Each structure stands twice: as structure tokens, then as C-alpha cells.
Tab-separated table of C-alpha atoms in Angstrom:
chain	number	residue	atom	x	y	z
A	1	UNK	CA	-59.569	-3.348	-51.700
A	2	UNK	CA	-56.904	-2.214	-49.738
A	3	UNK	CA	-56.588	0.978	-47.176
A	4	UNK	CA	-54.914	2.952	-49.810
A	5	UNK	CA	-57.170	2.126	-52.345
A	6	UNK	CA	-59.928	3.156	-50.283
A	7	UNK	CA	-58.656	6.176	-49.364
A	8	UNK	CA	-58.111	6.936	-52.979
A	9	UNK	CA	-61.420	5.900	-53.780
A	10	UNK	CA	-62.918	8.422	-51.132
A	11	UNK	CA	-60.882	11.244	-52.065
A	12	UNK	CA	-62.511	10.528	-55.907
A	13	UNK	CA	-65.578	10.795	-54.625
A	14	UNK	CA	-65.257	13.797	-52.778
A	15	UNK	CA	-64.275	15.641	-56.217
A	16	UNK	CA	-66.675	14.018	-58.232
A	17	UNK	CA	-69.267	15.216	-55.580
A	18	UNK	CA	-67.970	18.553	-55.134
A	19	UNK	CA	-67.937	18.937	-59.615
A	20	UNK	CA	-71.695	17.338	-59.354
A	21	UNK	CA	-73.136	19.655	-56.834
A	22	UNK	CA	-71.212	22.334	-58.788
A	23	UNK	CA	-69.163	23.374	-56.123
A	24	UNK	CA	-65.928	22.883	-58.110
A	25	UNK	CA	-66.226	25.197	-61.225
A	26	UNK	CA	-64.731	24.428	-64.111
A	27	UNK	CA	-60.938	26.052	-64.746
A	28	UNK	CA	-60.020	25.351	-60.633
A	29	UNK	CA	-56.945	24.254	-59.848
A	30	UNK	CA	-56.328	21.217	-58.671
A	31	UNK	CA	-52.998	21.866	-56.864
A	32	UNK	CA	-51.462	18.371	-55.245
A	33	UNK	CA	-50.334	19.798	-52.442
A	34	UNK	CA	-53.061	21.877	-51.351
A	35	UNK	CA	-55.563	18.400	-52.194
A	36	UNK	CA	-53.021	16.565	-49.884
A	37	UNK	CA	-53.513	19.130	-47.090
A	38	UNK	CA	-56.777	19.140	-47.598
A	39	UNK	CA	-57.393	15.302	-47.646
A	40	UNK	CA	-54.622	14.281	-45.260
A	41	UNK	CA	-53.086	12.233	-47.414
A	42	UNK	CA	-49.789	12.326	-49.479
A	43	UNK	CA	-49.205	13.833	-53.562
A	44	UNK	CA	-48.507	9.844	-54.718
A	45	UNK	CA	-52.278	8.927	-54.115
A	46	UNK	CA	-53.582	12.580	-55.319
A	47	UNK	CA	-51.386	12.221	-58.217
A	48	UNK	CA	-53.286	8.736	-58.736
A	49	UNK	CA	-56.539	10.195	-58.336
A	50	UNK	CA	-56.526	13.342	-60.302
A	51	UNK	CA	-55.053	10.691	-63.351
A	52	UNK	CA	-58.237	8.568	-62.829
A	53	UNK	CA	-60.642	11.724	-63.081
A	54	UNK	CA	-58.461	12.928	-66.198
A	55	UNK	CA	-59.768	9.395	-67.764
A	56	UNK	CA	-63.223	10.305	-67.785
A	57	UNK	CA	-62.860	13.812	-68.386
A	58	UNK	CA	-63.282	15.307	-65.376
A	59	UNK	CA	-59.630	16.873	-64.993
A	60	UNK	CA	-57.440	18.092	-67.090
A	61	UNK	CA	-53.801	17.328	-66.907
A	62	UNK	CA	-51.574	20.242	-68.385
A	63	UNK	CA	-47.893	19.492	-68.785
A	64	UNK	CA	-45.882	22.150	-66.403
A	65	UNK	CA	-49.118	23.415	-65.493
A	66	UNK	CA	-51.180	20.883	-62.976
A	67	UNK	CA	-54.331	19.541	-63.040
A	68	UNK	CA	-57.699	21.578	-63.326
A	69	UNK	CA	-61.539	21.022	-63.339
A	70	UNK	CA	-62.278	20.369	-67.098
A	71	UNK	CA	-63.667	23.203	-69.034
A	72	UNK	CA	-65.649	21.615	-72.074
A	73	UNK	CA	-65.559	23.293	-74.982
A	74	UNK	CA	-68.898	24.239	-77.067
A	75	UNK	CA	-68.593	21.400	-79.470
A	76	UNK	CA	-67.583	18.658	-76.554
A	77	UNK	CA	-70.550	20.185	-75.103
A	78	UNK	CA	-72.257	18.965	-78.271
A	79	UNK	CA	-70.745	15.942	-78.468
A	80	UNK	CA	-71.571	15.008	-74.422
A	81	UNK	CA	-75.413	15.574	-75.805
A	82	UNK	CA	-75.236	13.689	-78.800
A	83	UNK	CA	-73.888	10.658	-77.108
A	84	UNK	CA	-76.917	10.856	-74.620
A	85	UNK	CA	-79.322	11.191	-77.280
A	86	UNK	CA	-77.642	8.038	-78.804
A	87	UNK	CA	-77.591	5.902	-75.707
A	88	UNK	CA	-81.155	7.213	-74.004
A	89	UNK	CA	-83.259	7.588	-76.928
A	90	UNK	CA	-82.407	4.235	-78.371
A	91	UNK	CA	-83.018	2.214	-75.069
A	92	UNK	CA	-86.038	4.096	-74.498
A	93	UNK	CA	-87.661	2.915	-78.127
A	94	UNK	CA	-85.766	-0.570	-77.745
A	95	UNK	CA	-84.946	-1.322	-73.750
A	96	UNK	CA	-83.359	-4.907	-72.474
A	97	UNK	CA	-85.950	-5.236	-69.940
A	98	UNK	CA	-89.539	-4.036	-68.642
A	99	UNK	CA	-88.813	-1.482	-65.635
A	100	UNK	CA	-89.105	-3.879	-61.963
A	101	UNK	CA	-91.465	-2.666	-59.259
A	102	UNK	CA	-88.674	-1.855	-57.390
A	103	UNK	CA	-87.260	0.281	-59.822
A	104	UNK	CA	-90.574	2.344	-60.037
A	105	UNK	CA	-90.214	2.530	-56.615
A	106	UNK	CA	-86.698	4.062	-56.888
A	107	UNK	CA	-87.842	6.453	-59.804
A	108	UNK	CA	-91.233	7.647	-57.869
A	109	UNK	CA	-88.573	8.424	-54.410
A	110	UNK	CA	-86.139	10.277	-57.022
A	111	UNK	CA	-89.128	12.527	-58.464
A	112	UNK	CA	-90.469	13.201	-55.294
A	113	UNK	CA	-86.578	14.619	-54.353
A	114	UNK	CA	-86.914	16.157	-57.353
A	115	UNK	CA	-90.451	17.969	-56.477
A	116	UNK	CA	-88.417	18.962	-53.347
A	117	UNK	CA	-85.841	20.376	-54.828
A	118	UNK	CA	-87.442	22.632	-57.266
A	119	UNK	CA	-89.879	24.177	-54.706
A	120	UNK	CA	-86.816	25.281	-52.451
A	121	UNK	CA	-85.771	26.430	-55.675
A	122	UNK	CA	-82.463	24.410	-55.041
A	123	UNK	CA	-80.573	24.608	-58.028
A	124	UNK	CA	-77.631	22.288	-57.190
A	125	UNK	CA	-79.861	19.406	-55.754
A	126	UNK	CA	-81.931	19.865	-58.947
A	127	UNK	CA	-79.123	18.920	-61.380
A	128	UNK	CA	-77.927	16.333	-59.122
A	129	UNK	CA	-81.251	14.565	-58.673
A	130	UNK	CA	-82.186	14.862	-62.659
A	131	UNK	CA	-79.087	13.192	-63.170
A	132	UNK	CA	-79.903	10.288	-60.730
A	133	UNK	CA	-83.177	10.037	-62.508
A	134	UNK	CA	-81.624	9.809	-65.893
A	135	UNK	CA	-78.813	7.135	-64.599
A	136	UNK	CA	-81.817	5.212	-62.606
A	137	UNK	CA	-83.868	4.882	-66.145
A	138	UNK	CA	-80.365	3.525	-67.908
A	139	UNK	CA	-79.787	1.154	-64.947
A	140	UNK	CA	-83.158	-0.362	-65.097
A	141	UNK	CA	-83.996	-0.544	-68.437
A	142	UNK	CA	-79.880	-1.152	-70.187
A	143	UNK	CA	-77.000	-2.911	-68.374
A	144	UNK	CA	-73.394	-2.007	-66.634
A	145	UNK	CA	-72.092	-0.972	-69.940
A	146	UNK	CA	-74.311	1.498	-70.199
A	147	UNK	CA	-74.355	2.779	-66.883
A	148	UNK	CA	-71.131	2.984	-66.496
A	149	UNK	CA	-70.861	5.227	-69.801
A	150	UNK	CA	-73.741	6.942	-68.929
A	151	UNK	CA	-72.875	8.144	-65.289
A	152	UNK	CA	-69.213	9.608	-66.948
A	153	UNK	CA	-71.663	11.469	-69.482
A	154	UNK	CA	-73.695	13.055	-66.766
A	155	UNK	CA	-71.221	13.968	-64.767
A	156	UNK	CA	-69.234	15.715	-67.779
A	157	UNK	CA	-72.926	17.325	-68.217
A	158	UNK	CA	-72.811	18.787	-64.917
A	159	UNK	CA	-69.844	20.917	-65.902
A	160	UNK	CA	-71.304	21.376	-68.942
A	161	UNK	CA	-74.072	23.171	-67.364
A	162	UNK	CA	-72.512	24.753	-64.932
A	163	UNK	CA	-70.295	26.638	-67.800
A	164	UNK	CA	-73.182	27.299	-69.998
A	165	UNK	CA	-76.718	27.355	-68.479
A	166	UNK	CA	-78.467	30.538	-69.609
A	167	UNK	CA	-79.859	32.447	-66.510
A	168	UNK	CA	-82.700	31.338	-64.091
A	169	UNK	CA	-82.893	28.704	-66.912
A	170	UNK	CA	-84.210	24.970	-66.054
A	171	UNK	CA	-82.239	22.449	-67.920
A	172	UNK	CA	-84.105	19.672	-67.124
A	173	UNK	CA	-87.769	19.337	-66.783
A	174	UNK	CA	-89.241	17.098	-63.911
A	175	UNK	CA	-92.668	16.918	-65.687
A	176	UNK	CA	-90.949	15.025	-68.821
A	177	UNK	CA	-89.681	12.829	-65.819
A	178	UNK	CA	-93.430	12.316	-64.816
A	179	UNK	CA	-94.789	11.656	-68.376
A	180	UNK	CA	-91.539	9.386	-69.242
A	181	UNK	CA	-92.607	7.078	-66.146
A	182	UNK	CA	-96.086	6.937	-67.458
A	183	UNK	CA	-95.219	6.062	-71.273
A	184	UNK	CA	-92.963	3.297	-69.918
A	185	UNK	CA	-95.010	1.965	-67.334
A	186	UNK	CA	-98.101	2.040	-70.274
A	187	UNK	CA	-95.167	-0.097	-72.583
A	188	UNK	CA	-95.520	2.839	-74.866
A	189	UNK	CA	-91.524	2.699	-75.990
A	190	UNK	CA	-91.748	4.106	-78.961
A	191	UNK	CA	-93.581	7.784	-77.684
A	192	UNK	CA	-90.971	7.360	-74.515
A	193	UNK	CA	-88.329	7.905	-76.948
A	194	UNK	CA	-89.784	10.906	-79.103
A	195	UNK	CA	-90.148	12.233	-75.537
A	196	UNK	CA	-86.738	11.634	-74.498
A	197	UNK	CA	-85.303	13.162	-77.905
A	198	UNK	CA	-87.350	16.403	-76.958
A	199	UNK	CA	-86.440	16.308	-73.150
A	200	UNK	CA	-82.865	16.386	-73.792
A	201	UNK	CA	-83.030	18.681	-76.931
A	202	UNK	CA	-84.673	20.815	-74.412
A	203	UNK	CA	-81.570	20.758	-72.370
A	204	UNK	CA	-79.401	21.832	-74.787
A	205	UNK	CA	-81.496	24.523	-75.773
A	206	UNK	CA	-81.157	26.238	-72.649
A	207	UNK	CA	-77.495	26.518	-72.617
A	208	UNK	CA	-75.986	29.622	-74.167
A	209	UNK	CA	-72.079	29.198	-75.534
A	210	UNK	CA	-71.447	32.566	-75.664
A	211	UNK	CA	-71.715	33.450	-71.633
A	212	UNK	CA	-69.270	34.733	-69.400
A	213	UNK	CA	-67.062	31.684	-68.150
A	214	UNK	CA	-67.856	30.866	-64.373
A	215	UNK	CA	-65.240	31.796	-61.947
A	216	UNK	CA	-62.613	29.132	-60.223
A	217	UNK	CA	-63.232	28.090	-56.994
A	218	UNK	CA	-61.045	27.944	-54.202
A	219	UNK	CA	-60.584	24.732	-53.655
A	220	UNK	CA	-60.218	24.978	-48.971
A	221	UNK	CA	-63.522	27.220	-49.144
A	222	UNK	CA	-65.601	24.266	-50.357
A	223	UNK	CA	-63.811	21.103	-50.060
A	224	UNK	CA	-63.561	18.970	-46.613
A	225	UNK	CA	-61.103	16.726	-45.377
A	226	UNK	CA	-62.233	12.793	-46.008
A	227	UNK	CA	-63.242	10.541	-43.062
A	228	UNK	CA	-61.516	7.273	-42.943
């Protein structure tokens, strides 16, 4: 990979970062010159960027307008769900392989972030971690295919949640997390997946699609220039 390539690939990261940790709310601006500033970098590679997020639905390019943070719509909220349920629930009842030691290992260190999280009452490290735990299950137990649709998924989620969560709400429970290691560990696929169906119907159920949208962010209160 070359040095532009790399630099575009850090800039990417730094959005998709700042739109996981909900720092970037959905409807902000994405202006090319101000990311440019911002990234020290030129509007040819932030043009290139912002067109990679718009692939996986992180930004939205708006003819004559610019690009923004996404703002999923009710039903694509829906949708984002139902694709989960498709993907998780089915490789929970029917996975490729048994989960390693090693990825215990990695699940146990992501609950126990998780544990940390939620008794600091840290609601941005929560959804971030969740996620990780989610993606961690679909890498050990599926393949790159699935990963690589699933991370896009939880990432769209993030915005998802960060539009709609109902107040002092928990969308994701880390004692399903618990009890899904257990069933899995036990071989018991087929209760792992009635689990799984209830865990994430249990997400959508605490998002309300009739709140107040979030407000933009200003994108040089929250965002810092990438480190070559």
C-alpha cells in the first residue's frame, strides 16, 4: 500500500471511529475543505474517502449539497436489524466451526471491557464494545464474508442508535453476552440462536422512531488531525 493510500486509509478510520464512538451524529456535514484542514491533507484524497464511506452507508453524497453522516431512516433501521437477525441467528443454530480457545479468550477480555464500561456508566464505550463482541462471535464462528458484512451492519447500527435509542435505555445486554458464551461453549446451538433472536429483538425494542433527531456535530470540536 502506498503513502497515499495509507493516509487515506487513516483518515477512514478516523471517521468511522469518530461515527462508532458516536461522536459524529448523524446529519453532520462533511465539508472537504474543512476535513482537509483538519486532516492535513488535500480535497482529491477526502473526496476518495468520503466516496468509500458512501459505499457502505456511512455518508451520504448529495448532488450540490456535500457529503453528510448518514441519517437512516426508520425502515433502513429495520432493514439493518433484519439482516443481523439473518446472518447471527442462523450461524448461531448452524456455525462453520466450534469457537477456538483463543477466541474464548478474546470474548471473556471483550466482556470484561464490557463489565467496565457499564459500571462507569460509559455509554459510548458500551456500544462500541457490544459491537466488538457481536463481530468477535461472527469472526470465530462464520468466515471473511461474513465479517466483512457484518462489521458494515454494526457500524450502520451505531448511527442507528445514536438517532433512535429511547432515553437511559440499554440496547444491548451484556448478560445475553454471558449466557450466549455459555450455550456455545455447552454446544447448545440451537438455544444460542433463540437467544440471539431475543437479544437483538431486544435491541430494537428499545429504539423509539418517533424522537427528536440528534443534533450535528461540529466536525473541529471532535475530530483530530491524523498522525502519519
Amino acid at each position: 500500500m502506498g503513502s497515499s493510500a495509507r493516509e487515506e486509509a487513516r483518515i477512514a478510520d478516523a471517521l468511522r471511529k469518530a461515527v462508532l464512538e458516536r461522536k459524529l451524529a448523524p446529519g453532520s456535514k462533511l465539508p472537504e475543505e474543512e476535513l482537509a484542514q483538519i486532516f492535513r491533507s488535500n480535497r482529491a484524497k477526502i473526496r476518495r474517502v468520503l466516496l468509500s464511506l458512501s459505499r457502505s452507508h456511512i455518508v451520504t453524497l448529495e448532488p450540490g449539497r456535500g457529503a453528510f453522516v448518514s441519517r437512516p431512516s426508520p425502515q433502513e433501521a429495520r432493514d439493518v436489524l433484519a439482516s443481523r437477525r439473518l446472518i447471527e441467528v442462523s450461524l448461531l443454530a448452524r456455525p462453520y466451526r466450534k469457537l477456538s480457545t483463543q477466541g474464548v479468550t478474546r470474548l471473556r477480555r471483550i466482556m470484561a471491557q464490557e463489565a467496565e464500561a457499564h459500571e462507569k456508566h460509559d455509554a459510548i464505550s458500551m456500544i462500541h464494545v457490544s459491537g466488538q463482541f457481536h463481530l468477535t462471535l461472527i469472526e470465530e464462528l462464520g468466515n471473511e464474508v461474513l465479517k466483512s458484512i457484518t462489521e458494515e451492519l454494526i457500524l450502520r447500527m451505531s448511527l442507528i442508535i445514536t438517532m433512535y435509542e429511547r432515553h437511559n435505555a440499554t440496547c444491548c445486554l451484556s448478560s445475553d453476552h454471558h449466557d450466549l458464551l455459555d450455550l456455545l461453549l455447552a454446544e447448545k446451538y440451537a438455544e444460542a440462536s433463540l437467544l440471539m433472536a431475543r437479544h437483538l429483538e431486544g435491541i430494537e425494542s428499545c429504539l423509539d422512531f418517533h424522537r427528536d433527531p440528534v443534533t450535528a456535530t461540529i466536525l473541529s470540536q471532535i475530530l483530530q488531525p491524523v498522525q502519519g
